[in-house]
Backbone as numpy.savetxt, mean C-alpha at the origin, in Angstrom:
# Nx Ny Nz CAx CAy CAz Cx Cy Cz
-12.06 -7.01 -12.92 -12.04 -5.57 -13.15 -12.49 -5.30 -14.57
-13.51 -4.55 -14.73 -14.05 -4.29 -16.06 -13.19 -3.29 -16.81
-13.25 -3.28 -18.14 -12.43 -2.36 -18.91 -12.66 -0.90 -18.55
-13.81 -0.56 -17.98 -14.14 0.84 -17.70 -13.42 1.39 -16.49
-12.89 0.54 -15.63 -12.34 1.07 -14.39 -10.89 0.67 -14.13
-10.16 0.34 -15.19 -8.74 0.08 -15.01 -8.03 1.41 -14.76
-7.22 1.52 -13.72 -6.62 2.81 -13.40 -5.62 3.31 -14.43
-5.11 2.42 -15.26 -4.11 2.83 -16.26 -4.71 3.10 -17.63
-6.03 3.10 -17.74 -6.67 3.39 -19.02 -6.18 4.73 -19.58
-5.84 4.72 -20.87 -5.41 5.94 -21.52 -3.95 6.29 -21.29
-3.26 5.47 -20.50 -1.85 5.74 -20.19 -0.93 4.73 -20.86
-1.30 3.45 -20.78 -0.47 2.39 -21.35 -0.83 2.23 -22.83
0.12 2.39 -23.73 -0.17 2.27 -25.16 -0.62 0.85 -25.54
-1.42 0.77 -26.60 -1.93 -0.52 -27.05 -0.81 -1.49 -27.38
0.30 -0.96 -27.95 1.38 -1.86 -28.31 2.05 -2.47 -27.07
2.06 -1.71 -25.97 2.62 -2.26 -24.72 1.69 -3.33 -24.15
0.40 -3.08 -24.20 -0.55 -4.08 -23.74 -0.39 -5.37 -24.53
-0.22 -5.24 -25.85 -0.04 -6.42 -26.70 1.26 -7.13 -26.37
2.33 -6.37 -26.13 3.62 -6.96 -25.83 3.59 -7.75 -24.53
3.01 -7.16 -23.47 2.92 -7.87 -22.20 2.05 -9.11 -22.32
1.03 -9.04 -23.15 0.12 -10.16 -23.29 0.76 -11.41 -23.85
1.92 -11.27 -24.47 2.60 -12.44 -25.05 3.22 -13.32 -23.97
3.62 -12.72 -22.83 4.34 -13.49 -21.80 3.54 -13.67 -20.53
2.83 -12.62 -20.10 2.15 -12.65 -18.82 0.65 -12.92 -19.00
0.01 -13.25 -17.87 -1.45 -13.43 -17.90 -2.11 -12.17 -18.42
-3.26 -12.34 -19.02 -3.96 -11.23 -19.63 -4.30 -10.15 -18.60
-4.49 -8.94 -19.09 -4.87 -7.83 -18.22 -6.20 -8.13 -17.54
-7.16 -8.61 -18.33 -8.47 -8.98 -17.79 -8.41 -10.44 -17.34
-8.29 -10.63 -16.05 -8.18 -11.99 -15.53 -8.88 -12.06 -14.18
-9.31 -13.23 -13.77 -9.96 -13.36 -12.47 -8.95 -13.18 -11.34
-9.45 -12.73 -10.20 -8.62 -12.55 -9.02 -8.08 -13.90 -8.56
-6.78 -13.96 -8.30 -6.14 -15.16 -7.77 -5.61 -14.84 -6.38
-6.19 -15.45 -5.37 -5.77 -15.20 -4.00 -6.08 -16.42 -3.16
-5.48 -16.44 -1.98 -5.68 -17.57 -1.09 -6.87 -17.40 -0.17
-6.92 -18.25 0.86 -8.06 -18.27 1.78 -7.73 -17.64 3.13
-6.48 -17.20 3.33 -6.08 -16.64 4.63 -5.36 -15.31 4.41
-6.09 -14.26 4.07 -5.42 -12.98 3.79 -5.16 -12.16 5.06
-4.22 -11.25 4.94 -3.98 -10.20 5.93 -3.93 -8.88 5.18
-4.18 -7.80 5.88 -4.09 -6.46 5.29 -2.83 -5.78 5.84
-2.05 -5.20 4.93 -0.86 -4.44 5.32 -1.02 -3.02 4.78
-1.19 -2.07 5.68 -1.37 -0.67 5.32 -0.01 0.02 5.46
0.56 0.40 4.34 1.94 0.89 4.31 1.99 2.41 4.40
2.56 2.93 5.46 2.90 4.36 5.59 1.73 5.29 5.28
0.55 4.92 5.71 -0.62 5.79 5.50 -0.63 6.82 6.62
0.38 7.68 6.60 0.57 8.66 7.66 0.26 10.07 7.17
0.10 10.98 8.12 -0.14 12.38 7.75 0.92 12.88 6.78
2.17 12.49 6.99 3.27 13.02 6.18 3.14 12.66 4.72
2.47 11.54 4.41 2.31 11.14 3.02 0.92 11.43 2.47
-0.02 11.71 3.36 -1.40 11.96 2.94 -1.67 13.43 2.71
-1.16 14.28 3.59 -1.57 15.68 3.66 -0.54 16.61 3.01
-1.02 17.55 2.22 -0.13 18.49 1.52 0.58 19.45 2.45
0.19 19.51 3.73 0.92 20.34 4.68 2.36 19.86 4.86
2.61 18.61 4.49 3.95 18.03 4.60 4.54 17.89 3.20
5.83 18.06 3.08 6.45 18.12 1.74 6.35 16.79 1.01
6.13 15.69 1.73 5.99 14.39 1.07 4.53 14.01 0.82
3.59 14.87 1.20 2.18 14.53 1.09 1.48 15.24 -0.05
0.30 14.72 -0.42 -0.49 15.32 -1.49 -1.97 15.03 -1.21
-2.64 16.01 -0.63 -4.01 15.83 -0.16 -4.99 15.39 -1.25
-4.90 15.92 -2.50 -5.91 15.55 -3.50 -6.02 14.06 -3.77
-4.92 13.33 -3.60 -4.99 11.88 -3.78 -4.88 11.13 -2.46
-4.25 11.76 -1.48 -4.05 11.09 -0.19 -5.34 10.84 0.56
-6.19 11.85 0.67 -7.40 11.68 1.46 -8.42 10.74 0.82
-8.60 10.75 -0.51 -9.46 9.70 -1.08 -8.95 8.29 -0.79
-7.63 8.12 -0.76 -7.07 6.81 -0.43 -7.35 6.45 1.02
-7.31 7.43 1.91 -7.68 7.18 3.32 -9.12 6.68 3.40
-10.03 7.35 2.69 -11.44 6.94 2.71 -11.60 5.51 2.19
-10.89 5.18 1.11 -10.98 3.82 0.57 -10.43 2.80 1.56
-9.35 3.16 2.24 -8.81 2.27 3.26 -9.79 2.06 4.41
-10.51 3.11 4.78 -11.48 2.98 5.86 -12.55 1.95 5.49
-13.00 1.96 4.24 -13.99 0.97 3.80 -13.41 -0.43 3.81
-12.18 -0.56 3.31 -11.54 -1.88 3.29 -11.32 -2.41 4.70
-10.84 -1.54 5.59 -10.55 -1.98 6.95 -11.82 -2.39 7.69
-12.92 -1.71 7.41 -14.18 -2.10 8.04 -14.54 -3.53 7.67
-14.37 -3.88 6.39 -14.66 -5.25 5.95 -13.66 -6.25 6.53
-12.39 -5.86 6.55 -11.36 -6.77 7.07 -11.56 -7.04 8.56
-11.90 -5.99 9.30 -12.11 -6.17 10.73 -13.36 -6.99 11.02
-14.39 -6.78 10.23 -15.61 -7.57 10.39 -15.31 -9.05 10.16
-14.41 -9.32 9.23 -14.03 -10.70 8.93 -12.91 -11.22 9.84
-12.46 -10.38 10.76 -11.41 -10.73 11.72 -10.10 -11.12 11.04
-9.76 -10.39 9.96 -8.47 -10.60 9.31 -7.36 -9.93 10.11
-6.15 -10.48 10.07 -5.02 -9.76 10.66 -4.78 -8.45 9.91
-4.53 -7.39 10.65 -4.28 -6.08 10.06 -2.97 -5.53 10.63
-2.10 -5.11 9.73 -0.82 -4.53 10.12 -0.68 -3.14 9.50
-0.04 -2.26 10.22 0.27 -0.92 9.73 1.78 -0.75 9.77
2.30 0.11 8.89 3.70 0.52 9.01 3.79 2.04 9.08
4.82 2.49 9.75 5.22 3.89 9.76 6.72 3.90 9.92
7.31 5.06 10.01 8.78 5.11 10.05 9.33 4.71 11.42
8.99 5.46 12.45 9.61 5.27 13.76 8.57 5.14 14.85
8.97 4.53 15.95 8.03 4.32 17.06 7.54 5.64 17.63
8.44 6.61 17.74 8.08 7.92 18.26 7.76 8.85 17.09
6.60 9.48 17.07 6.20 10.27 15.90 7.07 11.49 15.64
7.76 11.98 16.67 8.62 13.15 16.49 10.10 12.78 16.45
10.38 11.52 16.15 11.77 11.06 16.08 12.53 11.82 15.00
13.72 12.30 15.34 14.60 12.96 14.37 15.67 11.96 13.95
15.56 11.38 12.74 16.52 10.34 12.35 17.93 10.88 12.17
18.86 10.07 12.56 20.27 10.38 12.34 20.61 10.12 10.87
21.71 10.69 10.38 22.08 10.48 8.97 22.12 9.01 8.57
22.65 8.14 9.44 22.70 6.73 9.10 21.31 6.12 9.00
20.37 6.63 9.78 19.00 6.12 9.73 18.27 6.58 8.47
18.63 7.74 7.96 17.93 8.29 6.80 18.22 7.50 5.53
19.40 6.90 5.44 19.75 6.16 4.24 20.12 7.06 3.08
19.93 6.58 1.87 20.42 7.28 0.68 19.29 7.84 -0.19
18.18 8.21 0.44 17.09 8.85 -0.30 17.59 10.12 -0.98
17.08 10.38 -2.16 17.48 11.57 -2.93 16.60 12.76 -2.52
16.71 13.13 -1.25 15.89 14.20 -0.70 16.63 15.52 -0.75
15.88 16.61 -0.60 16.50 17.92 -0.52 17.44 17.96 0.69
18.64 18.45 0.48 19.62 18.46 1.57 19.27 19.46 2.65
18.52 20.49 2.30 18.16 21.51 3.27 16.69 21.89 3.08
15.78 20.97 3.43 14.35 21.25 3.19 13.85 22.37 4.08
12.81 23.05 3.61 12.21 24.09 4.41 11.55 23.49 5.65
11.74 24.12 6.81 11.10 23.58 8.02 9.59 23.74 7.94
8.90 22.83 8.62 7.45 22.92 8.69 7.05 24.11 9.55
5.90 24.72 9.27 5.45 25.84 10.09 5.34 25.43 11.56
5.65 26.35 12.44 5.56 26.07 13.87 4.14 25.64 14.24
4.05 24.62 15.04 2.75 24.12 15.46 2.22 22.99 14.60
2.89 22.67 13.48 2.46 21.55 12.64 2.65 20.25 13.42
1.61 19.41 13.52 1.76 18.17 14.29 2.71 17.20 13.60
3.27 16.26 14.35 4.18 15.29 13.74 3.51 14.56 12.58
4.29 14.31 11.54 3.73 13.67 10.35 3.74 12.16 10.39
4.60 11.57 11.21 4.74 10.11 11.23 3.69 9.50 12.16
2.43 9.79 11.84 1.28 9.32 12.61 0.25 8.79 11.61
-0.32 7.62 11.87 -1.33 7.05 10.98 -2.47 8.05 10.81
-2.92 8.22 9.58 -3.93 9.23 9.25 -5.22 9.02 10.03
-5.86 10.14 10.37 -7.15 10.09 11.04 -8.15 9.31 10.18
-8.99 8.55 10.84 -10.00 7.79 10.13 -9.64 6.34 9.92
-8.35 6.00 10.05 -7.94 4.60 9.89 -6.98 4.19 11.01
-7.13 4.82 12.18 -6.22 4.54 13.28 -6.24 3.06 13.65
-5.09 2.48 13.97 -5.05 1.08 14.38 -5.90 0.84 15.62
-6.56 -0.31 15.64 -7.34 -0.72 16.81 -6.46 -1.53 17.75
-6.86 -1.66 19.01 -6.11 -2.54 19.92 -5.98 -3.93 19.32
-4.78 -4.48 19.38 -4.53 -5.80 18.81 -4.00 -5.76 17.40
-4.00 -4.59 16.75 -3.43 -4.45 15.41 -2.01 -3.91 15.54
-1.08 -4.60 14.91 0.34 -4.31 15.09 0.78 -3.18 14.17
1.52 -2.23 14.73 2.13 -1.14 13.97 3.64 -1.41 13.92
4.16 -1.56 12.73 5.57 -1.90 12.52 6.33 -0.63 12.18
7.41 -0.38 12.91 8.29 0.75 12.60 9.38 0.24 11.67
9.38 0.73 10.42 10.31 0.19 9.42 11.44 1.16 9.09
11.54 2.25 9.85 12.61 3.19 9.59 12.44 3.85 8.24
13.54 4.14 7.58 13.52 4.86 6.30 13.54 3.94 5.10
13.37 2.63 5.33 13.41 1.70 4.21 12.03 1.59 3.56
11.97 1.39 2.24 10.68 1.38 1.57 9.79 0.20 1.93
10.33 -1.01 1.94 9.50 -2.19 2.09 9.07 -2.42 3.53
7.81 -2.84 3.70 7.32 -3.22 5.03 8.00 -4.48 5.54
8.67 -5.23 4.65 9.33 -6.47 5.04 10.80 -6.30 5.40
11.47 -5.31 4.81 12.92 -5.23 4.94 13.31 -4.89 6.38
14.02 -5.80 7.03 14.50 -5.56 8.39 13.41 -5.52 9.44
12.22 -6.04 9.14 11.11 -6.05 10.09 10.63 -7.49 10.31
9.83 -7.73 11.35 9.31 -9.09 11.60 8.02 -9.39 10.85
7.63 -8.59 9.86 6.34 -8.78 9.22 6.16 -10.19 8.65
7.16 -10.69 7.94 7.02 -12.03 7.34 6.76 -13.08 8.42
7.46 -12.97 9.54 7.26 -13.96 10.61 5.86 -13.84 11.21
5.33 -12.62 11.31 3.97 -12.45 11.82 2.95 -13.09 10.87
3.15 -12.88 9.58 2.23 -13.45 8.60 2.27 -14.98 8.63
3.45 -15.54 8.77 3.59 -16.99 8.87 2.91 -17.51 10.13
3.14 -16.82 11.26 2.52 -17.22 12.52 1.00 -17.19 12.42
0.47 -16.21 11.68 -0.98 -16.08 11.52 -1.54 -17.04 10.47
-0.67 -17.78 9.79 -1.11 -18.74 8.79 -1.60 -18.11 7.50
-1.10 -16.91 7.19 -1.59 -16.18 6.02 -0.95 -16.70 4.74
-1.73 -16.69 3.66 -1.20 -17.04 2.35 -1.35 -15.89 1.35
-1.97 -14.80 1.77 -2.29 -13.68 0.89 -2.07 -12.38 1.64
-1.54 -11.38 0.96 -1.36 -10.06 1.54 -2.11 -9.04 0.69
-3.02 -8.33 1.33 -3.71 -7.21 0.70 -2.93 -5.96 1.07
-2.25 -5.37 0.09 -1.35 -4.24 0.35 -2.04 -2.94 -0.04
-1.96 -1.95 0.85 -2.49 -0.62 0.57 -1.48 0.40 1.06
-1.75 1.69 0.80 -0.93 2.72 1.43 -0.27 3.70 0.49
0.82 4.26 0.97 1.53 5.34 0.32 3.01 4.98 0.20
3.70 5.34 -0.83 3.13 5.76 -2.08 3.22 4.61 -3.08
2.38 4.66 -4.10 2.28 3.54 -5.04 3.63 3.18 -5.65
4.36 4.18 -6.09 5.61 3.93 -6.80 6.79 3.69 -5.88
6.60 3.90 -4.56 7.69 3.78 -3.61 7.50 2.63 -2.65
7.01 2.95 -1.45 6.94 1.94 -0.39 5.90 0.88 -0.66
4.81 1.21 -1.35 3.82 0.21 -1.71 4.42 -0.79 -2.69
5.05 -0.28 -3.72 5.66 -1.19 -4.71 6.73 -2.08 -4.07
7.57 -1.51 -3.22 8.62 -2.29 -2.57 8.02 -3.40 -1.70
6.92 -3.09 -1.03 6.25 -4.09 -0.18 5.61 -5.18 -1.03
4.97 -4.79 -2.12 4.37 -5.77 -3.03 5.44 -6.72 -3.57
6.56 -6.18 -3.98 7.62 -7.01 -4.55 8.15 -8.00 -3.51
8.36 -7.53 -2.27 8.85 -8.45 -1.24 7.81 -9.49 -0.86
6.54 -9.10 -0.80 5.49 -10.09 -0.53 5.48 -11.16 -1.61
5.62 -10.75 -2.86 5.70 -11.69 -3.98 6.89 -12.62 -3.81
8.03 -12.07 -3.39 9.25 -12.87 -3.25 9.15 -13.85 -2.08
8.30 -13.55 -1.12 8.02 -14.50 -0.03 6.94 -15.51 -0.41
6.47 -15.45 -1.64 5.47 -16.39 -2.17 4.08 -16.21 -1.57
3.76 -15.00 -1.16 2.38 -14.68 -0.83 1.63 -14.26 -2.09
0.35 -14.63 -2.17 -0.51 -13.97 -3.14 -0.59 -12.49 -2.74
-0.63 -11.62 -3.72 -0.71 -10.19 -3.43 -1.92 -9.60 -4.13
-2.75 -8.91 -3.35 -3.91 -8.19 -3.87 -3.68 -6.71 -3.58
-3.89 -5.88 -4.58 -3.64 -4.44 -4.44 -4.88 -3.67 -4.88
-5.74 -3.26 -3.93 -6.91 -2.45 -4.29 -6.48 -1.03 -4.66
-6.65 -0.67 -5.92 -5.96 0.52 -6.42 -6.46 1.82 -5.81
-7.71 1.89 -5.37 -8.18 3.13 -4.74 -7.55 3.33 -3.36
-6.98 2.26 -2.80 -6.42 2.30 -1.45 -4.96 2.69 -1.41
-4.39 3.03 -2.55 -3.03 3.55 -2.57 -3.00 4.82 -3.40
-1.98 5.62 -3.21 -1.91 6.90 -3.91 -0.46 7.34 -4.04
-0.27 8.36 -4.86 1.08 8.86 -5.16 0.96 10.34 -5.50
2.03 11.05 -5.29 2.03 12.47 -5.71 2.02 12.57 -7.23
2.66 11.64 -7.90 2.70 11.63 -9.36 1.67 10.66 -9.90
0.72 11.16 -10.68 -0.33 10.29 -11.19 0.18 9.38 -12.31
1.15 9.84 -13.08 1.70 8.95 -14.10 2.46 7.80 -13.44
3.21 8.09 -12.38 3.91 7.03 -11.65 2.93 6.07 -11.02
1.86 6.62 -10.45 0.82 5.79 -9.83 0.24 4.80 -10.84
-0.15 5.30 -11.99 -0.83 4.46 -12.97 0.11 3.46 -13.63
1.30 3.90 -13.98 2.24 2.99 -14.63 2.69 1.90 -13.67
2.93 2.26 -12.41 3.34 1.25 -11.45 2.23 0.25 -11.15
0.99 0.73 -11.09 -0.12 -0.21 -10.91 -0.16 -1.21 -12.06
-0.04 -0.72 -13.28 -0.04 -1.62 -14.43 1.11 -2.62 -14.35
2.30 -2.12 -14.04 3.47 -2.99 -14.00 3.33 -4.06 -12.92
2.82 -3.68 -11.75 2.62 -4.68 -10.69 1.55 -5.68 -11.07
0.50 -5.23 -11.75 -0.56 -6.14 -12.18 -0.03 -7.15 -13.19
0.90 -6.73 -14.02 1.46 -7.61 -15.03 2.41 -8.65 -14.44
3.01 -8.36 -13.27 4.09 -9.23 -12.79 3.88 -9.83 -11.40
3.40 -9.04 -10.46 3.51 -9.44 -9.06 2.19 -9.57 -8.31
1.14 -8.91 -8.77 -0.06 -8.76 -7.95 -1.31 -8.78 -8.82
-2.44 -8.88 -8.14 -3.73 -8.63 -8.78 -4.17 -7.24 -8.36
-4.14 -6.30 -9.29 -4.59 -4.93 -9.04 -6.06 -4.88 -9.37
-6.89 -4.71 -8.35 -8.34 -4.74 -8.50 -8.95 -3.58 -7.73
-10.24 -3.39 -7.88 -10.90 -2.30 -7.16 -11.09 -2.66 -5.69
-11.32 -1.65 -4.87 -11.60 -1.91 -3.46 -12.89 -2.69 -3.31
-13.87 -2.44 -4.18 -15.12 -3.20 -4.11 -14.88 -4.68 -4.39
-14.05 -4.97 -5.37 -13.75 -6.37 -5.66 -12.98 -7.01 -4.50
-12.10 -6.24 -3.88 -11.35 -6.77 -2.74 -12.28 -7.06 -1.57
-13.20 -6.15 -1.30 -14.17 -6.37 -0.22 -15.05 -7.58 -0.55
-15.43 -7.72 -1.82 -16.21 -8.89 -2.22 -15.46 -10.18 -1.97
-14.16 -10.18 -2.25 -13.31 -11.35 -1.98 -13.31 -11.68 -0.49
-13.17 -10.65 0.35 -13.17 -10.87 1.80 -14.51 -11.42 2.27
-15.58 -10.86 1.77 -16.92 -11.30 2.20 -17.20 -12.74 1.77
-16.71 -13.14 0.60 -16.90 -14.53 0.16 -16.16 -15.50 1.07
-15.01 -15.08 1.59 -14.29 -15.93 2.53 -15.10 -16.16 3.79
-15.81 -15.14 4.24 -16.62 -15.27 5.44 -17.77 -16.25 5.21
-18.38 -16.16 4.03 -19.48 -17.06 3.71 -19.00 -18.49 3.61
-17.80 -18.65 2.98 -17.24 -19.97 2.80 -16.85 -20.60 4.11
């Protein structure tokens, strides 16, 4: 990733960059990943993409959908395993209090306008294809917590997880951390994830790049996939 396209440029102070550089690998470093990647698209649903829903933000959500479409095209061409997550199997599921967990949400949110389609549906343009598994993870942030994702990745012989989705500071970060803890290489194409808060998006990308993942561009990620096909 060249200095011109780091997503945290202008946000992380020079003294912080210097401090991290004393312990962790440098910010500018080559991509480190394995030879058997899978793609995990986390909660790329209408509810998180589109501003019509209180958890969504269209200005950043839809560009991330477009970036995911490009990545998925390359992954599918290379026949990589592709997994999606959403909350519940039924898109109009009304979670019980125990299912909702302890999220700090509004206790009495405004209802959606009548006729608004269910939000817990994978965004248009990146719909799962037959043979691609959609994991219902409930209200928990990580794609791994309480789900069979790790076992699927092991069965597929994967050593690397390419994580994308919504939101960078929430479910994406939780998934990246768990993938790291399972000893997978983690690649995070930054255009393929988004957040309502841009400062949270950028700071979390930097923090994950320093500790758990290789945060690179979608073009670099696609290049990595294409080199695997040639090899």
